CSV table of C-alpha atoms in Angstrom, one decimal:
chain,number,residue,atom,x,y,z
N,1,MET,CA,108.0,126.5,139.4
N,2,CYS,CA,107.1,123.9,136.8
N,3,MET,CA,104.2,122.7,139.0
N,4,SER,CA,102.0,125.6,137.9
N,5,GLU,CA,98.8,124.7,136.0
N,6,ASP,CA,99.8,127.3,133.4
N,7,ASN,CA,102.6,125.1,132.3
N,8,VAL,CA,101.5,123.0,129.3
N,9,ILE,CA,104.9,121.3,128.7
N,10,VAL,CA,106.8,120.0,131.7
N,11,VAL,CA,110.1,118.1,131.4
N,12,LYS,CA,112.0,116.7,134.4
N,13,GLY,CA,115.4,115.0,134.4
N,14,LEU,CA,115.1,113.9,130.7
N,15,ARG,CA,117.9,111.6,129.6
N,16,LYS,CA,118.8,110.0,126.3
N,17,SER,CA,121.9,108.3,125.0
N,18,PHE,CA,122.9,106.6,121.7
N,19,LYS,CA,125.3,103.8,122.6
N,20,LYS,CA,128.1,105.6,124.5
N,21,LEU,CA,127.1,109.1,123.4
N,22,THR,CA,125.0,111.0,125.9
N,23,VAL,CA,122.7,113.4,124.1
N,24,LEU,CA,120.4,114.5,126.9
N,25,ASP,CA,121.9,114.6,130.4
N,26,GLY,CA,118.9,115.3,132.8
N,27,ILE,CA,117.3,118.4,131.4
N,28,ASP,CA,114.4,120.2,133.1
N,29,LEU,CA,112.2,122.8,131.4
N,30,CYS,CA,108.6,124.0,131.3
N,31,VAL,CA,106.6,126.1,128.8
N,32,LYS,CA,103.6,128.2,129.9
N,33,ARG,CA,100.3,128.2,128.0
N,34,GLY,CA,100.2,130.6,125.0
N,35,THR,CA,103.9,131.3,125.0
N,36,VAL,CA,107.0,130.5,122.9
N,37,LEU,CA,110.0,128.8,124.4
N,38,ALA,CA,113.1,128.8,122.2
N,39,LEU,CA,115.6,126.0,122.7
N,40,LEU,CA,119.0,127.2,121.5
N,41,GLY,CA,122.1,125.2,121.0
N,42,PRO,CA,124.8,124.1,118.5
N,43,ASN,CA,124.5,121.1,116.2
N,44,GLY,CA,124.3,118.0,118.3
N,45,ALA,CA,123.3,119.8,121.5
N,46,GLY,CA,120.2,117.6,121.9
N,47,LYS,CA,117.5,120.0,120.6
N,48,THR,CA,116.0,117.6,118.0
N,49,THR,CA,116.2,114.7,120.4
N,50,THR,CA,114.1,116.7,122.9
N,51,ILE,CA,111.5,117.5,120.2
N,52,ARG,CA,111.3,113.8,119.2
N,53,ILE,CA,110.8,112.6,122.7
N,54,LEU,CA,108.1,115.2,123.4
N,55,SER,CA,106.3,114.3,120.1
N,56,THR,CA,106.5,110.6,121.0
N,57,LEU,CA,108.8,109.7,118.1
N,58,LEU,CA,111.6,108.6,120.5
N,59,LEU,CA,111.6,106.9,123.9
N,60,PRO,CA,113.7,108.6,126.6
N,61,ASP,CA,116.1,106.6,128.7
N,62,GLY,CA,115.1,108.3,131.9
N,63,GLY,CA,113.2,111.3,133.3
N,64,GLN,CA,109.7,112.4,132.5
N,65,ALA,CA,107.9,114.6,130.0
N,66,GLN,CA,104.3,115.7,130.0
N,67,ILE,CA,102.0,117.5,127.7
N,68,ASN,CA,99.0,119.0,129.4
N,69,GLY,CA,99.5,116.6,132.3
N,70,LEU,CA,99.7,113.6,130.0
N,71,ASP,CA,102.9,111.4,130.0
N,72,VAL,CA,104.4,111.3,126.5
N,73,VAL,CA,105.3,107.6,127.0
N,74,LYS,CA,102.3,106.2,128.9
N,75,ASP,CA,99.7,108.4,127.3
N,76,ALA,CA,101.2,108.7,123.8
N,77,ASP,CA,97.9,108.2,121.9
N,78,LYS,CA,96.2,111.0,123.9
N,79,VAL,CA,99.3,113.2,123.4
N,80,HIS,CA,99.0,112.8,119.6
N,81,ARG,CA,95.7,114.7,119.7
N,82,LEU,CA,97.2,117.7,121.4
N,83,ILE,CA,100.3,118.3,119.3
N,84,GLY,CA,101.5,119.4,115.9
N,85,LEU,CA,105.0,118.9,114.6
N,86,THR,CA,107.0,120.6,111.9
N,87,GLY,CA,110.4,119.0,111.6
N,88,GLN,CA,113.6,120.3,110.0
N,89,TYR,CA,112.6,119.0,106.6
N,90,ALA,CA,109.1,119.5,104.9
N,91,ALA,CA,107.2,116.2,105.4
N,92,VAL,CA,104.6,116.6,102.7
N,93,ASP,CA,103.7,114.4,99.7
N,94,GLU,CA,105.1,116.2,96.7
N,95,TYR,CA,102.9,114.3,94.3
N,96,LEU,CA,99.7,115.6,95.9
N,97,THR,CA,98.4,119.2,95.7
N,98,GLY,CA,98.6,121.5,98.6
N,99,ARG,CA,94.9,121.1,99.3
N,100,GLU,CA,95.1,117.3,99.0
N,101,ASN,CA,97.9,117.1,101.5
N,102,LEU,CA,95.7,119.0,104.0
N,103,HIS,CA,92.7,116.8,103.3
N,104,MET,CA,94.8,113.6,103.7
N,105,ILE,CA,96.1,114.6,107.2
N,106,GLY,CA,92.6,115.8,108.2
N,107,ARG,CA,91.3,112.3,107.4
N,108,LEU,CA,94.1,110.7,109.4
N,109,TYR,CA,93.0,112.9,112.3
N,110,ARG,CA,89.4,111.5,111.7
N,111,LEU,CA,88.0,115.0,111.2
N,112,SER,CA,84.6,115.2,109.5
N,113,TYR,CA,84.7,116.2,105.8
N,114,PRO,CA,83.0,119.6,106.4
N,115,ASP,CA,85.6,120.3,109.1
N,116,ILE,CA,88.4,119.2,106.8
N,117,LYS,CA,87.2,121.4,104.0
N,118,ARG,CA,86.6,124.4,106.2
N,119,ARG,CA,89.9,124.1,108.1
N,120,SER,CA,91.9,123.5,104.9
N,121,GLN,CA,90.6,126.7,103.3
N,122,GLU,CA,91.4,128.7,106.5
N,123,LEU,CA,94.9,127.4,106.5
N,124,LEU,CA,95.5,128.0,102.8
N,125,GLU,CA,94.4,131.6,103.3
N,126,LEU,CA,96.5,132.0,106.4
N,127,PHE,CA,99.6,130.7,104.7
N,128,ASP,CA,99.0,132.5,101.4
N,129,LEU,CA,98.7,129.3,99.5
N,130,VAL,CA,95.3,129.6,97.9
N,131,GLU,CA,96.5,130.2,94.4
N,132,ALA,CA,98.9,127.3,94.6
N,133,SER,CA,96.5,124.9,96.3
N,134,ALA,CA,95.6,123.0,93.2
N,135,ARG,CA,99.2,122.5,92.1
N,136,ALA,CA,101.4,119.5,92.9
N,137,VAL,CA,103.7,120.2,95.9
N,138,LYS,CA,106.7,119.3,93.8
N,139,THR,CA,106.2,122.6,91.9
N,140,TYR,CA,106.4,124.6,95.1
N,141,SER,CA,109.4,126.7,96.2
N,142,GLY,CA,111.2,125.8,99.4
N,143,GLY,CA,109.4,128.6,101.3
N,144,MET,CA,106.0,127.4,100.1
N,145,ARG,CA,106.7,123.8,101.1
N,146,ARG,CA,107.7,125.0,104.6
N,147,ARG,CA,104.5,127.0,104.9
N,148,LEU,CA,102.4,124.0,103.8
N,149,ASP,CA,104.3,121.8,106.2
N,150,LEU,CA,103.3,124.1,109.1
N,151,ALA,CA,99.8,124.3,107.8
N,152,VAL,CA,99.5,120.5,107.7
N,153,SER,CA,100.6,120.3,111.4
N,154,LEU,CA,97.8,122.7,112.3
N,155,ILE,CA,94.9,120.9,110.5
N,156,ALA,CA,93.5,119.6,113.8
N,157,SER,CA,94.0,122.9,115.6
N,158,PRO,CA,96.5,121.4,118.2
N,159,PRO,CA,97.0,123.5,121.3
N,160,VAL,CA,100.8,122.6,121.3
N,161,ILE,CA,103.2,122.9,118.4
N,162,PHE,CA,106.8,121.8,118.1
N,163,LEU,CA,108.8,123.6,115.5
N,164,ASP,CA,112.3,122.1,114.8
N,165,GLU,CA,114.3,124.9,113.1
N,166,PRO,CA,111.2,125.9,111.0
N,167,THR,CA,112.9,128.6,108.9
N,168,THR,CA,116.2,126.8,108.0
N,169,GLY,CA,117.0,127.5,104.4
N,170,LEU,CA,114.3,130.0,103.8
N,171,ASP,CA,114.9,133.3,102.0
N,172,PRO,CA,114.4,136.5,104.1
N,173,ARG,CA,110.8,137.1,102.9
N,174,SER,CA,109.6,133.6,103.6
N,175,ARG,CA,111.2,133.7,107.0
N,176,LEU,CA,109.4,136.9,107.9
N,177,ILE,CA,106.1,135.3,106.7
N,178,MET,CA,106.7,132.3,109.0
N,179,TRP,CA,107.5,134.6,111.9
N,180,ASP,CA,104.3,136.5,111.4
N,181,ILE,CA,102.3,133.2,111.3
N,182,ILE,CA,104.0,132.0,114.5
N,183,LYS,CA,103.1,135.3,116.2
N,184,GLN,CA,99.5,134.9,115.1
N,185,LEU,CA,99.3,131.4,116.5
N,186,VAL,CA,100.6,132.4,119.9
N,187,ALA,CA,98.2,135.4,120.0
N,188,ALA,CA,95.4,132.9,119.5
N,189,GLY,CA,96.6,130.9,122.5
N,190,THR,CA,98.9,128.2,121.0
N,191,THR,CA,101.9,127.0,123.0
N,192,ILE,CA,105.1,126.6,120.9
N,193,LEU,CA,108.4,124.9,121.6
N,194,LEU,CA,110.8,126.2,119.0
N,195,THR,CA,114.3,124.9,118.3
N,196,THR,CA,116.6,127.2,116.3
N,197,GLN,CA,120.2,128.2,115.6
N,198,ASP,CA,119.0,131.6,114.4
N,199,MET,CA,119.6,134.1,117.3
N,200,ASP,CA,117.5,136.8,115.6
N,201,GLU,CA,114.6,134.3,115.4
N,202,ALA,CA,114.8,133.5,119.1
N,203,ASP,CA,115.1,137.2,120.0
N,204,ARG,CA,112.0,138.1,118.0
N,205,LEU,CA,109.7,135.2,118.9
N,206,ALA,CA,110.6,133.7,122.3
N,207,ASP,CA,109.0,134.7,125.6
N,208,LYS,CA,111.7,132.5,127.2
N,209,ILE,CA,115.0,131.0,126.0
N,210,VAL,CA,116.8,127.9,127.2
N,211,VAL,CA,120.4,127.4,126.1
N,212,ILE,CA,121.4,123.8,125.8
N,213,ASP,CA,124.9,122.5,125.1
N,214,GLY,CA,126.3,119.0,125.5
N,215,GLY,CA,122.9,117.7,126.5
N,216,LYS,CA,122.7,120.0,129.5
N,217,ILE,CA,120.9,123.3,130.1
N,218,ILE,CA,123.5,126.0,130.7
N,219,ALA,CA,121.3,129.1,130.9
N,220,GLU,CA,117.7,130.2,130.7
N,221,GLY,CA,115.7,133.4,130.9
N,222,THR,CA,114.3,136.1,128.7
N,223,SER,CA,116.3,137.5,125.9
N,224,ASP,CA,117.1,140.6,127.9
N,225,GLU,CA,118.0,138.6,131.0
N,226,LEU,CA,120.5,136.5,129.0
N,227,LYS,CA,122.1,139.6,127.4
N,228,GLN,CA,122.7,141.1,130.8
N,229,ARG,CA,124.9,138.2,131.6
N,230,VAL,CA,127.3,139.3,128.9
N,231,GLY,CA,127.6,143.0,129.9
N,232,SER,CA,126.3,146.3,128.6
N,233,GLU,CA,128.6,146.5,125.6
N,234,ARG,CA,131.3,144.6,123.7
N,235,LEU,CA,134.3,146.1,122.0
N,236,GLU,CA,135.3,144.4,118.7
N,237,ILE,CA,138.7,144.9,117.2
N,238,THR,CA,139.8,143.7,113.8
N,239,ILE,CA,143.6,143.0,113.6
N,240,ALA,CA,145.3,144.2,110.4
N,241,GLY,CA,146.6,141.5,108.1
N,242,THR,CA,150.1,142.9,108.4
N,243,SER,CA,150.2,142.0,112.1
N,244,SER,CA,150.3,138.7,113.9
N,245,PHE,CA,146.9,137.7,115.1
N,246,GLU,CA,148.5,135.3,117.6
N,247,ALA,CA,150.5,138.2,119.1
N,248,ALA,CA,147.3,140.2,119.4
N,249,THR,CA,145.5,137.4,121.4
N,250,LYS,CA,148.5,137.0,123.7
N,251,VAL,CA,148.1,140.7,124.8
N,252,PHE,CA,144.9,139.6,126.5
N,253,ASP,CA,145.9,136.1,127.8
N,254,ASN,CA,145.5,137.2,131.4
N,255,ASP,CA,142.2,139.0,131.0
N,256,GLY,CA,139.9,136.1,131.9
N,257,ASP,CA,136.9,134.7,130.1
N,258,GLY,CA,135.5,138.0,128.7
N,259,ILE,CA,137.8,137.8,125.6
N,260,HIS,CA,136.8,135.9,122.5
N,261,SER,CA,138.9,135.5,119.3
N,262,ASP,CA,137.9,134.6,115.8
N,263,GLY,CA,141.0,133.7,113.7
N,264,LYS,CA,139.1,133.6,110.4
N,265,ARG,CA,137.7,137.1,110.8
N,266,ARG,CA,140.8,138.2,112.7
N,267,THR,CA,138.7,139.8,115.4
N,268,LEU,CA,138.9,140.1,119.2
N,269,SER,CA,135.8,140.7,121.1
N,270,LEU,CA,136.0,142.1,124.7
N,271,ALA,CA,133.3,142.8,127.3
N,272,THR,CA,133.5,146.5,128.2
N,273,GLU,CA,131.8,149.0,130.4
N,274,GLY,CA,134.5,151.6,130.2
N,275,GLY,CA,133.6,153.1,126.9
N,276,VAL,CA,136.2,155.3,125.3
N,277,HIS,CA,138.5,155.1,128.3
N,278,HIS,CA,138.7,151.3,128.0
N,279,LEU,CA,139.2,151.6,124.2
N,280,LYS,CA,142.2,153.8,124.8
N,281,GLN,CA,143.7,151.3,127.2
N,282,VAL,CA,143.2,148.4,124.8
N,283,LEU,CA,144.7,150.2,121.8
N,284,SER,CA,147.6,151.3,123.9
N,285,ARG,CA,148.4,147.7,124.9
N,286,LEU,CA,148.1,146.5,121.3
N,287,ASP,CA,150.4,149.3,120.1
N,288,GLU,CA,153.0,148.4,122.8
N,289,ALA,CA,152.9,144.8,121.4
N,290,GLY,CA,153.5,146.1,117.9
N,291,VAL,CA,150.0,145.0,116.7
N,292,GLU,CA,148.3,147.2,114.1
N,293,VAL,CA,144.5,147.6,114.3
N,294,GLU,CA,142.4,147.7,111.2
N,295,ASN,CA,138.9,148.5,112.7
N,296,VAL,CA,137.2,149.1,116.0
N,297,SER,CA,133.5,149.0,116.9
N,298,PHE,CA,131.2,149.0,119.9
N,299,HIS,CA,128.0,147.0,119.9
N,300,ARG,CA,125.4,146.0,122.4
N,301,PRO,CA,125.2,142.3,123.4
N,302,THR,CA,123.3,140.0,121.1
N,303,LEU,CA,122.2,136.4,121.7
N,304,ASP,CA,125.1,135.4,119.6
N,305,ASP,CA,127.4,137.1,122.2
N,306,VAL,CA,125.5,135.3,124.9
N,307,PHE,CA,126.0,131.9,123.3
N,308,LEU,CA,129.6,132.6,122.5
N,309,THR,CA,130.2,133.6,126.1
N,310,LEU,CA,128.5,130.6,127.6
N,311,THR,CA,129.9,127.9,125.3
N,312,GLY,CA,133.0,129.3,123.7
N,313,HIS,CA,131.7,128.6,120.2
N,314,THR,CA,129.0,129.7,117.9
N,315,THR,CA,125.7,127.8,117.4
N,316,GLY,CA,126.8,126.3,114.1
N,317,GLN,CA,129.9,124.7,115.7
N,318,GLN,CA,130.1,121.6,117.9
N,319,PRO,CA,132.9,120.0,119.8
N,320,ASP,CA,134.3,116.8,118.3
N,321,GLY,CA,132.1,113.7,119.0
N,322,GLU,CA,129.0,115.7,120.0
N,323,ALA,CA,127.0,115.2,116.9
N,324,GLU,CA,123.4,114.2,117.6
N,325,LYS,CA,123.2,110.7,116.3
N,326,ASN,CA,119.5,110.2,115.9
N,327,PRO,CA,118.6,107.6,113.3
N,328,PRO,CA,116.6,109.1,110.4
N,329,GLN,CA,112.9,108.8,111.0
N,330,GLN,CA,109.7,109.6,109.2
N,331,GLU,CA,108.0,112.5,111.0
N,332,ALA,CA,104.8,111.4,112.6
N,333,ARG,CA,101.6,113.4,112.3
N,334,THR,CA,99.1,111.3,114.2
């Protein structure tokens, strides 16, 4: 499947370890031209390590990764001309103005001055930064810095862009602006590999989703395909504070893997296709156990449900010892 000429990014058996910690354990993935692939996973799952290897910032221990048929290790210089990278933190010079940041990176890409001037203006307009373009970046808000950071990665019009959690820390309005810009880039033919812990972001932007946990791919498909793995609906029950939450969970000890509990929220989540009939059964079992229910709700599966079902924890959690121990590095642009 990954041998198709339509696949711009191809990864086969990629492996990476830091001392005794295995971060990537032989992952395979491919991204079609002009699409968005979202790489989902908890902290330490290997998402950023994958991005760093693909963007030539980190050498793999094994396997192969190609961008447009070019090996990211053997052909690193050629790969640089094809990619743009926006990391988790804005990598712009805060003492330069927004326009000066764009001009500086354009010169590093060896673009002609007329091209730098034209492209900078296009990007400032696209990212709604024209009015702020003459101000030092240190005066920008967090959302403005993130938009400028993405603009800088686009100065040379790369056909492939890596976005490593691009909307982390943004307010809702700035996040929507970023999403709109990403959609415009894809509509123009750009190929994007996006890492995120925001399930809504993946749902809205991704043509395909790959779920990674513990350095391995545990599921992949479209958003709808992954949701179908959870079931048509989930029943969520909030246990009253006057009842024992432990007693409530024991009621469903023999019901298999479809049950998930959240002690902090005092909720039980159950896969269901029985509707009201199933609800009556569940409430009856809890009542027999002397457990009082505070609230009941039905909801259709979300990507959060998918991830919880597949891994047993949310995207923000990680099992002990699975932190991604990449040494801090300056993000490379060229």
